[in-house]
């Protein structure tokens, strides 16, 4: 029974979830008489959508859908789809949220939204070969070196530093480069008010032609490689947690040597809420760090910890007042970076070597369990819910 249900769910996911959230312009047509002055712009915008080089993600597609419907049909007056009709419910909610927005305004907003998407799509693919882009630098992180400290800063502040696939790849590359440079210490931090909101949930909405199973498999490989690069990192690794942290950005903290946090930071692993399971070796490191009961409260039940609580439980090394956080932390790190480099590195490696193989085995197991979880209806529904809630705003 479970097997049949699983197959039905997978089939439903492939056809209903990923298949039907197409950008409206791709499968709807506008009646010429419905448009007035900006008819031409509107039609051009619909054509531009077809030419986008990057999938804009379900959230944007829902916005486009809603604006299209409002522009062409006016306010939503169709019945709300049933509770299990997730896709049509999300679309209906996005449209309904536009209320009495005039058709002309909706048309203009559609044109503006597409114009923004087109320019960011153009600027993100300026025709350079991939190898050149890597050499030219990183797009989602900023890597700098000063005072024998290499800093890797997550740089998507508008999206709370949610981790895209490109970002995972760039962090892997940045860690590899940092492991070979002449710095003593490597720091991971975030730009803006968040440290990181964890995995970018749109990662699961861009399904390649080979289907959802292939997507889950590739994501599990990416996850294993990403976590593996933290397990193997040979120098002292410090997290400067400048704000709230969610999901994988919390779990990998168990693999850092120091975790300094602002008192504004929170630590949240809502895996069960998302139909997912722990990763980042946290199924092993968290019980070891904070004891099984506290680890269960975080990893199974999704309890969010304050910085003070995370420090009391051993996940965070020290908490600083937000007003002096950067100054105090960097002063401390600069002093540490003057210590003899080889001693720092060898000490780190002795500690890690005690359980490196075990950590790799745990990482592989967690990644393979998640590969299955990502195909579950629990997980799909949770991700759809996140985006349909957003579409209501
Ligand atoms: C392939 C390897 C997979 C590894 C497995 C990893 C698992 C995890 O990490 S599980 C954790 C996943 N993360 C989440 O569930 C967090 C989702 N985000 C939120 O709950 C909220 O956005 C928030 C609490 C982090 C912040 O809320 P708020 O202050 O209200 O800000 P907004 O929600 O308006 O966010 C601004 C902007 O950023 C987008 N965004 C934020 N986080 C994510 C995310 N994780 N994925 C995708 N998008 C995210 C949000 O949608 C807003 O976008 P716009 O509406 O376009 O401005």
Short mmCIF file of C-alpha atoms and ligand atoms in Angstrom, two decimals:
data_model
loop_
_atom_site.label_atom_id
_atom_site.label_comp_id
_atom_site.label_asym_id
_atom_site.label_seq_id
_atom_site.Cartn_x
_atom_site.Cartn_y
_atom_site.Cartn_z
CA UNK A 1 0.00 0.00 0.00
CA UNK A 2 2.76 2.39 0.98
CA UNK A 3 4.52 1.66 -2.31
CA UNK A 4 1.39 2.39 -4.36
CA UNK A 5 0.77 5.57 -2.41
CA UNK A 6 4.38 6.60 -2.91
CA UNK A 7 4.13 6.04 -6.67
CA UNK A 8 0.87 7.98 -6.88
CA UNK A 9 2.37 10.83 -4.92
CA UNK A 10 5.45 10.91 -7.12
CA UNK A 11 3.29 10.83 -10.23
CA UNK A 12 1.08 13.61 -8.80
CA UNK A 13 4.14 15.65 -7.93
CA UNK A 14 5.60 15.37 -11.40
CA UNK A 15 2.42 16.20 -13.24
CA UNK A 16 0.46 18.39 -10.88
CA UNK A 17 3.03 20.32 -8.89
CA UNK A 18 5.90 20.88 -11.22
CA UNK A 19 3.97 20.51 -14.44
CA UNK A 20 1.07 22.85 -13.89
CA UNK A 21 2.79 25.85 -12.33
CA UNK A 22 3.78 27.10 -15.74
CA UNK A 23 4.18 30.79 -16.32
CA UNK A 24 0.74 31.94 -17.49
CA UNK A 25 2.02 33.55 -20.64
CA UNK A 26 3.12 30.16 -21.85
CA UNK A 27 -0.35 28.68 -21.97
CA UNK A 28 -2.87 31.49 -21.87
CA UNK A 29 -3.83 33.88 -24.62
CA UNK A 30 -4.98 37.46 -24.41
CA UNK A 31 -7.87 38.81 -26.31
CA UNK A 32 -6.76 41.95 -28.16
CA UNK A 33 -9.96 43.79 -27.31
CA UNK A 34 -9.35 43.31 -23.59
CA UNK A 35 -6.32 45.62 -23.75
CA UNK A 36 -6.05 49.34 -24.12
CA UNK A 37 -2.96 51.60 -24.24
CA UNK A 38 -0.40 49.14 -22.85
CA UNK A 39 -1.64 46.18 -24.88
CA UNK A 40 1.58 46.10 -26.86
CA UNK A 41 3.81 46.30 -23.77
CA UNK A 42 1.74 43.60 -22.15
CA UNK A 43 2.05 41.28 -25.12
CA UNK A 44 5.75 42.01 -25.37
CA UNK A 45 6.11 41.16 -21.69
CA UNK A 46 4.35 37.86 -22.24
CA UNK A 47 6.76 37.07 -25.04
CA UNK A 48 9.71 38.06 -22.86
CA UNK A 49 8.61 35.56 -20.22
CA UNK A 50 9.07 32.79 -22.78
CA UNK A 51 12.64 33.95 -23.37
CA UNK A 52 13.75 34.05 -19.74
CA UNK A 53 17.02 32.17 -19.37
CA UNK A 54 16.37 31.19 -15.76
CA UNK A 55 13.24 29.73 -14.23
CA UNK A 56 11.98 32.52 -11.93
CA UNK A 57 10.64 30.06 -9.36
CA UNK A 58 7.09 29.28 -8.26
CA UNK A 59 6.65 32.37 -6.13
CA UNK A 60 7.26 34.71 -9.06
CA UNK A 61 5.22 32.50 -11.36
CA UNK A 62 2.29 32.81 -8.96
CA UNK A 63 2.66 36.60 -8.98
CA UNK A 64 2.76 36.60 -12.79
CA UNK A 65 -0.28 34.36 -12.92
CA UNK A 66 -2.25 36.57 -10.53
CA UNK A 67 -1.36 39.78 -12.36
CA UNK A 68 -2.18 38.20 -15.71
CA UNK A 69 -5.60 37.07 -14.52
CA UNK A 70 -6.33 40.44 -12.91
CA UNK A 71 -5.20 42.30 -16.04
CA UNK A 72 -7.28 40.19 -18.38
CA UNK A 73 -10.31 39.17 -16.29
CA UNK A 74 -10.41 41.64 -13.41
CA UNK A 75 -10.98 40.69 -9.76
CA UNK A 76 -11.15 37.04 -8.81
CA UNK A 77 -14.74 35.89 -8.54
CA UNK A 78 -14.41 32.15 -9.10
CA UNK A 79 -15.02 29.68 -6.25
CA UNK A 80 -12.03 28.82 -4.04
CA UNK A 81 -10.63 25.40 -5.10
CA UNK A 82 -10.86 22.52 -2.65
CA UNK A 83 -8.36 22.06 0.13
CA UNK A 84 -6.56 19.18 -1.61
CA UNK A 85 -6.31 20.97 -4.94
CA UNK A 86 -3.03 22.57 -3.84
CA UNK A 87 -1.89 24.06 -7.12
CA UNK A 88 -5.18 25.67 -8.09
CA UNK A 89 -5.65 26.82 -4.50
CA UNK A 90 -2.25 28.57 -4.55
CA UNK A 91 -3.08 30.20 -7.90
CA UNK A 92 -6.54 31.24 -6.72
CA UNK A 93 -5.12 32.71 -3.49
CA UNK A 94 -2.50 34.70 -5.39
CA UNK A 95 -5.17 36.13 -7.72
CA UNK A 96 -7.70 36.74 -4.96
CA UNK A 97 -5.06 38.60 -2.91
CA UNK A 98 -5.02 41.32 -5.58
CA UNK A 99 -8.53 42.36 -4.49
CA UNK A 100 -9.91 45.20 -6.60
CA UNK A 101 -6.64 46.20 -8.23
CA UNK A 102 -7.60 47.91 -11.51
CA UNK A 103 -6.88 45.96 -14.70
CA UNK A 104 -4.60 48.73 -16.01
CA UNK A 105 -2.48 48.66 -12.84
CA UNK A 106 -2.24 44.89 -12.94
CA UNK A 107 -1.13 45.11 -16.58
CA UNK A 108 1.51 47.66 -15.70
CA UNK A 109 2.69 45.60 -12.70
CA UNK A 110 2.98 42.54 -14.91
CA UNK A 111 5.09 44.49 -17.41
CA UNK A 112 7.30 45.89 -14.60
CA UNK A 113 7.76 42.47 -13.00
CA UNK A 114 8.79 40.87 -16.31
CA UNK A 115 11.12 43.75 -17.07
CA UNK A 116 12.90 43.20 -13.70
CA UNK A 117 13.14 39.46 -14.36
CA UNK A 118 14.56 40.01 -17.85
CA UNK A 119 17.28 42.38 -16.68
CA UNK A 120 18.38 40.14 -13.79
CA UNK A 121 18.35 37.13 -16.13
CA UNK A 122 20.52 39.06 -18.63
CA UNK A 123 22.98 40.25 -16.02
CA UNK A 124 23.32 36.82 -14.48
CA UNK A 125 24.38 35.22 -17.76
CA UNK A 126 26.61 37.58 -19.61
CA UNK A 127 27.76 34.95 -22.02
CA UNK A 128 30.98 34.07 -20.22
CA UNK A 129 32.04 30.44 -20.23
CA UNK A 130 31.52 28.76 -16.87
CA UNK A 131 35.24 28.45 -16.13
CA UNK A 132 35.70 32.18 -16.66
CA UNK A 133 32.85 32.99 -14.31
CA UNK A 134 34.45 30.90 -11.58
CA UNK A 135 37.78 32.63 -12.05
CA UNK A 136 36.14 36.03 -12.26
CA UNK A 137 34.69 35.55 -8.80
CA UNK A 138 31.64 34.49 -6.90
CA UNK A 139 28.12 35.73 -7.46
CA UNK A 140 26.34 34.64 -4.32
CA UNK A 141 29.14 34.92 -1.76
CA UNK A 142 31.82 37.53 -1.18
CA UNK A 143 35.26 36.16 -0.34
CA UNK A 144 37.89 38.45 1.18
CA UNK A 145 41.19 37.95 3.00
CA UNK A 146 42.71 40.30 5.54
CA UNK A 147 44.86 39.93 8.67
CA UNK A 148 45.36 36.20 7.99
CA UNK A 149 41.59 35.69 8.06
CA UNK A 150 39.61 34.57 5.02
CA UNK A 151 35.98 35.64 5.22
CA UNK A 152 33.23 33.97 3.18
CA UNK A 153 30.10 36.11 3.35
CA UNK A 154 26.72 34.82 2.15
CA UNK A 155 25.42 37.59 -0.07
CA UNK A 156 21.69 37.34 -0.82
CA UNK A 157 20.43 39.68 1.88
CA UNK A 158 17.09 40.36 0.13
CA UNK A 159 16.35 36.61 0.37
CA UNK A 160 17.70 36.31 3.92
CA UNK A 161 20.75 34.52 2.49
CA UNK A 162 18.68 31.48 1.50
CA UNK A 163 21.07 28.96 -0.05
CA UNK A 164 20.59 28.35 -3.77
CA UNK A 165 22.27 25.51 -5.63
CA UNK A 166 24.77 28.00 -7.03
CA UNK A 167 25.49 29.18 -3.51
CA UNK A 168 26.19 25.65 -2.23
CA UNK A 169 28.60 25.21 -5.14
CA UNK A 170 30.30 28.54 -4.53
CA UNK A 171 30.71 27.82 -0.81
CA UNK A 172 32.33 24.48 -1.66
CA UNK A 173 34.72 26.29 -4.03
CA UNK A 174 35.40 29.07 -1.52
CA UNK A 175 36.22 26.55 1.22
CA UNK A 176 38.55 24.72 -1.13
CA UNK A 177 40.32 28.00 -1.97
CA UNK A 178 40.49 29.00 1.71
CA UNK A 179 41.95 25.63 2.66
CA UNK A 180 44.89 26.37 0.33
CA UNK A 181 45.45 30.09 0.93
CA UNK A 182 47.84 31.54 3.50
CA UNK A 183 45.19 32.51 6.05
CA UNK A 184 45.16 31.09 9.57
CA UNK A 185 41.41 31.14 10.15
CA UNK A 186 38.33 30.97 7.90
CA UNK A 187 35.07 32.68 8.78
CA UNK A 188 31.56 32.12 7.43
CA UNK A 189 29.07 34.94 7.96
CA UNK A 190 26.02 36.57 6.35
CA UNK A 191 25.34 39.94 4.79
CA UNK A 192 22.27 41.83 6.05
CA UNK A 193 19.95 41.09 8.96
CA UNK A 194 20.01 37.27 8.61
CA UNK A 195 22.83 34.79 8.90
CA UNK A 196 20.91 32.45 6.59
CA UNK A 197 17.34 31.20 6.16
CA UNK A 198 18.70 27.78 5.12
CA UNK A 199 17.95 25.94 1.95
CA UNK A 200 16.28 28.12 -0.69
CA UNK A 201 12.92 26.42 -1.04
CA UNK A 202 12.78 27.26 -4.74
CA UNK A 203 15.60 24.71 -5.17
CA UNK A 204 12.86 22.09 -5.20
CA UNK A 205 10.66 23.87 -7.71
CA UNK A 206 13.07 23.93 -10.66
CA UNK A 207 12.61 20.43 -11.97
CA UNK A 208 14.84 19.32 -14.87
CA UNK A 209 13.46 17.37 -17.84
CA UNK A 210 14.69 14.10 -16.33
CA UNK A 211 12.18 14.53 -13.51
CA UNK A 212 11.73 14.88 -9.82
CA UNK A 213 13.59 11.68 -8.86
CA UNK A 214 16.71 12.89 -10.71
CA UNK A 215 16.35 16.26 -8.99
CA UNK A 216 16.22 14.58 -5.56
CA UNK A 217 19.23 12.44 -6.41
CA UNK A 218 21.31 15.42 -7.57
CA UNK A 219 20.28 17.46 -4.54
CA UNK A 220 21.38 14.63 -2.23
CA UNK A 221 24.78 14.54 -3.98
CA UNK A 222 25.09 18.31 -3.65
CA UNK A 223 24.14 18.13 0.04
CA UNK A 224 26.68 15.37 0.71
CA UNK A 225 29.46 17.28 -1.07
CA UNK A 226 28.57 20.52 0.68
CA UNK A 227 28.58 19.02 4.18
CA UNK A 228 31.65 16.94 3.26
CA UNK A 229 33.61 20.11 2.56
CA UNK A 230 32.94 21.28 6.15
CA UNK A 231 33.91 17.89 7.59
CA UNK A 232 37.21 17.93 5.68
CA UNK A 233 38.08 21.60 6.15
CA UNK A 234 41.64 21.58 7.51
CA UNK A 235 41.90 24.93 9.34
CA UNK A 236 40.01 26.50 12.23
CA UNK A 237 36.54 27.41 10.96
CA UNK A 238 34.52 30.13 12.68
CA UNK A 239 30.84 31.03 12.24
CA UNK A 240 30.09 34.71 12.83
CA UNK A 241 26.32 34.42 13.22
CA UNK A 242 25.14 37.96 12.50
CA UNK A 243 21.38 37.22 12.76
CA UNK A 244 18.78 34.45 12.71
CA UNK A 245 19.81 31.08 11.30
CA UNK A 246 17.50 28.41 9.88
CA UNK A 247 17.82 24.82 8.68
CA UNK A 248 21.12 23.71 7.25
CA UNK A 249 22.83 26.94 8.32
CA UNK A 250 22.16 25.81 11.92
CA UNK A 251 22.97 22.13 11.59
CA UNK A 252 26.43 22.66 10.08
CA UNK A 253 27.38 24.79 13.10
CA UNK A 254 28.13 21.47 14.81
CA UNK A 255 31.06 21.15 12.39
CA UNK A 256 32.60 24.55 13.20
CA UNK A 257 35.39 25.15 15.72
CA UNK A 258 33.95 28.41 17.08
CA UNK A 259 30.44 29.87 16.82
CA UNK A 260 30.09 33.52 17.78
CA UNK A 261 26.56 34.94 17.74
CA UNK A 262 24.86 38.28 18.09
CA UNK A 263 22.17 38.34 20.77
CA UNK A 264 19.70 38.95 17.89
CA UNK A 265 20.39 35.50 16.46
CA UNK A 266 17.96 32.61 16.74
CA UNK A 267 18.54 28.98 15.81
CA UNK A 268 15.71 27.12 14.13
CA UNK A 269 15.57 23.69 12.48
CA UNK A 270 11.94 23.23 11.35
CA UNK A 271 12.60 19.93 9.59
CA UNK A 272 9.43 18.09 10.64
CA UNK A 273 7.34 21.13 9.68
CA UNK A 274 8.84 20.83 6.21
CA UNK A 275 8.41 17.06 6.00
CA UNK A 276 12.20 16.78 6.10
CA UNK A 277 14.84 15.27 8.37
CA UNK A 278 18.11 16.48 9.93
CA UNK A 279 21.27 16.94 7.87
CA UNK A 280 24.69 18.55 8.31
CA UNK A 281 25.64 15.60 10.61
CA UNK A 282 23.35 17.14 13.24
CA UNK A 283 21.74 13.75 13.99
CA UNK A 284 25.13 12.94 15.53
CA UNK A 285 26.67 16.29 16.52
CA UNK A 286 23.62 17.82 18.24
CA UNK A 287 22.95 14.97 20.71
CA UNK A 288 26.69 14.92 21.40
CA UNK A 289 26.84 18.68 21.97
CA UNK A 290 23.62 19.29 23.90
CA UNK A 291 22.44 15.84 24.99
CA UNK A 292 19.71 13.74 23.34
CA UNK A 293 16.72 15.45 24.97
CA UNK A 294 17.60 18.99 23.92
CA UNK A 295 18.69 17.79 20.47
CA UNK A 296 15.35 16.04 19.99
CA UNK A 297 13.46 19.21 20.90
CA UNK A 298 15.31 21.10 18.16
CA UNK A 299 15.70 18.48 15.45
CA UNK A 300 12.43 16.56 15.81
CA UNK A 301 10.05 19.19 17.16
CA UNK A 302 11.60 22.30 15.60
CA UNK A 303 12.06 24.30 18.81
CA UNK A 304 13.64 27.65 18.01
CA UNK A 305 16.46 28.64 20.38
CA UNK A 306 17.54 32.13 21.33
CA UNK A 307 21.26 32.88 21.13
CA UNK A 308 21.47 32.63 24.94
CA UNK A 309 19.79 29.20 24.93
CA UNK A 310 22.01 27.96 22.10
CA UNK A 311 25.05 29.09 24.08
CA UNK A 312 23.81 27.43 27.28
CA UNK A 313 23.38 24.21 25.28
CA UNK A 314 26.88 24.34 23.83
CA UNK A 315 26.00 24.99 20.17
CA UNK A 316 27.24 28.58 20.39
CA UNK A 317 30.63 29.48 21.87
CA UNK A 318 29.79 33.03 22.97
CA UNK A 319 27.02 35.61 22.53
CA UNK A 320 27.73 39.33 22.08
CA UNK A 321 25.42 42.36 22.26
CA UNK A 322 24.34 43.27 18.75
CA UNK A 323 25.62 46.85 19.11
CA UNK A 324 29.22 45.70 19.66
CA UNK A 325 29.05 42.31 17.95
CA UNK A 326 31.18 42.99 14.86
CA UNK A 327 33.81 45.01 16.72
CA UNK A 328 34.26 42.52 19.56
CA UNK A 329 34.27 39.43 17.36
CA UNK A 330 36.73 40.75 14.79
CA UNK A 331 39.09 42.05 17.48
CA UNK A 332 39.07 38.57 19.03
CA UNK A 333 39.59 36.83 15.69
CA UNK A 334 42.44 39.11 14.66
CA UNK A 335 44.23 38.23 17.88
CA UNK A 336 43.66 34.49 17.30
CA UNK A 337 44.87 34.75 13.71
CA UNK A 338 48.32 35.82 14.95
CA UNK A 339 48.85 32.48 16.70
CA UNK A 340 51.28 30.09 14.99
CA UNK A 341 49.41 28.87 11.90
CA UNK A 342 50.73 25.35 11.80
CA UNK A 343 49.83 24.75 15.43
CA UNK A 344 46.30 26.01 14.79
CA UNK A 345 45.87 23.76 11.77
CA UNK A 346 47.38 20.64 13.30
CA UNK A 347 45.37 21.05 16.51
CA UNK A 348 42.17 21.34 14.48
CA UNK A 349 43.08 18.25 12.48
CA UNK A 350 43.85 16.12 15.54
CA UNK A 351 40.45 16.91 16.99
CA UNK A 352 38.62 16.26 13.71
CA UNK A 353 40.55 13.07 12.93
CA UNK A 354 38.94 11.33 15.94
CA UNK A 355 35.67 11.05 14.08
CA UNK A 356 36.13 12.18 10.51
CA UNK A 357 35.15 8.82 8.97
CA UNK A 358 32.13 8.59 11.23
CA UNK A 359 30.99 12.07 10.19
CA UNK A 360 31.28 11.15 6.50
CA UNK A 361 29.20 8.01 7.09
CA UNK A 362 26.54 10.01 8.94
CA UNK A 363 26.52 12.64 6.19
CA UNK A 364 25.96 9.96 3.53
CA UNK A 365 23.12 8.40 5.52
CA UNK A 366 21.36 11.71 6.24
CA UNK A 367 21.65 12.72 2.57
CA UNK A 368 20.19 9.47 1.33
CA UNK A 369 17.27 9.65 3.78
CA UNK A 370 16.55 13.20 2.61
CA UNK A 371 16.62 12.08 -1.02
CA UNK A 372 13.55 9.96 -0.21
CA UNK A 373 11.93 12.64 1.97
CA UNK A 374 12.05 15.22 -0.84
CA UNK A 375 9.78 12.95 -2.88
CA UNK A 376 7.20 12.68 -0.11
CA UNK A 377 3.85 14.47 -0.19
CA UNK A 378 4.61 15.85 3.29
CA UNK A 379 7.62 17.69 1.94
CA UNK A 380 5.99 18.84 -1.33
CA UNK A 381 2.95 20.18 0.51
CA UNK A 382 5.08 22.07 3.03
CA UNK A 383 7.03 23.80 0.27
CA UNK A 384 3.87 24.65 -1.67
CA UNK A 385 2.35 26.02 1.55
CA UNK A 386 5.33 28.31 2.08
CA UNK A 387 4.92 29.81 -1.37
CA UNK A 388 1.13 29.99 -1.28
CA UNK A 389 1.32 31.82 2.08
CA UNK A 390 3.75 34.26 0.47
CA UNK A 391 1.46 34.71 -2.51
CA UNK A 392 -1.27 35.95 -0.15
CA UNK A 393 0.82 38.94 0.91
C1 LIG B 1 20.12 20.82 -1.66
C2 LIG B 1 20.49 20.78 -0.21
C3 LIG B 1 19.29 20.81 0.69
C4 LIG B 1 19.66 20.83 2.15
C5 LIG B 1 18.48 20.68 3.08
C6 LIG B 1 18.28 21.90 3.85
C7 LIG B 1 17.16 22.07 4.57
C8 LIG B 1 16.88 23.36 5.20
O1 LIG B 1 17.64 24.30 5.27
S1 LIG B 1 15.31 23.45 5.84
C9 LIG B 1 15.05 25.18 6.14
C10 LIG B 1 14.50 25.88 4.92
N1 LIG B 1 14.20 27.23 5.25
C11 LIG B 1 12.99 27.67 5.64
O2 LIG B 1 12.07 26.92 5.78
C12 LIG B 1 12.86 29.14 5.86
C13 LIG B 1 11.80 29.72 4.94
N2 LIG B 1 11.71 31.14 5.15
C14 LIG B 1 10.99 31.70 6.16
O3 LIG B 1 10.38 31.03 6.94
C15 LIG B 1 10.96 33.19 6.21
O4 LIG B 1 11.29 33.70 4.95
C16 LIG B 1 11.97 33.75 7.27
C17 LIG B 1 11.46 33.38 8.68
C18 LIG B 1 13.36 33.20 7.06
C19 LIG B 1 12.03 35.29 7.16
O5 LIG B 1 10.73 35.83 7.28
P1 LIG B 1 10.50 37.39 7.04
O6 LIG B 1 11.38 38.17 7.91
O7 LIG B 1 9.03 37.60 7.11
O8 LIG B 1 11.03 37.66 5.55
P2 LIG B 1 10.41 37.14 4.19
O9 LIG B 1 9.74 35.83 4.40
O10 LIG B 1 9.57 38.21 3.58
O11 LIG B 1 11.72 36.88 3.31
C20 LIG B 1 12.26 37.85 2.42
C21 LIG B 1 12.37 37.23 1.04
O12 LIG B 1 13.24 36.11 1.12
C22 LIG B 1 12.56 34.93 0.65
N3 LIG B 1 13.05 33.79 1.42
C23 LIG B 1 13.46 33.79 2.69
N4 LIG B 1 13.88 32.57 3.04
C24 LIG B 1 13.73 31.78 1.96
C25 LIG B 1 13.99 30.40 1.70
N5 LIG B 1 14.52 29.59 2.63
N6 LIG B 1 13.72 29.92 0.48
C26 LIG B 1 13.21 30.72 -0.49
N7 LIG B 1 12.93 32.05 -0.31
C27 LIG B 1 13.20 32.56 0.91
C28 LIG B 1 11.10 35.22 0.91
O13 LIG B 1 10.31 34.40 0.08
C29 LIG B 1 11.04 36.69 0.55
O14 LIG B 1 11.06 36.78 -0.86
P3 LIG B 1 10.20 37.91 -1.61
O15 LIG B 1 8.78 37.69 -1.15
O16 LIG B 1 10.42 37.65 -3.06
O17 LIG B 1 10.75 39.21 -1.12
#
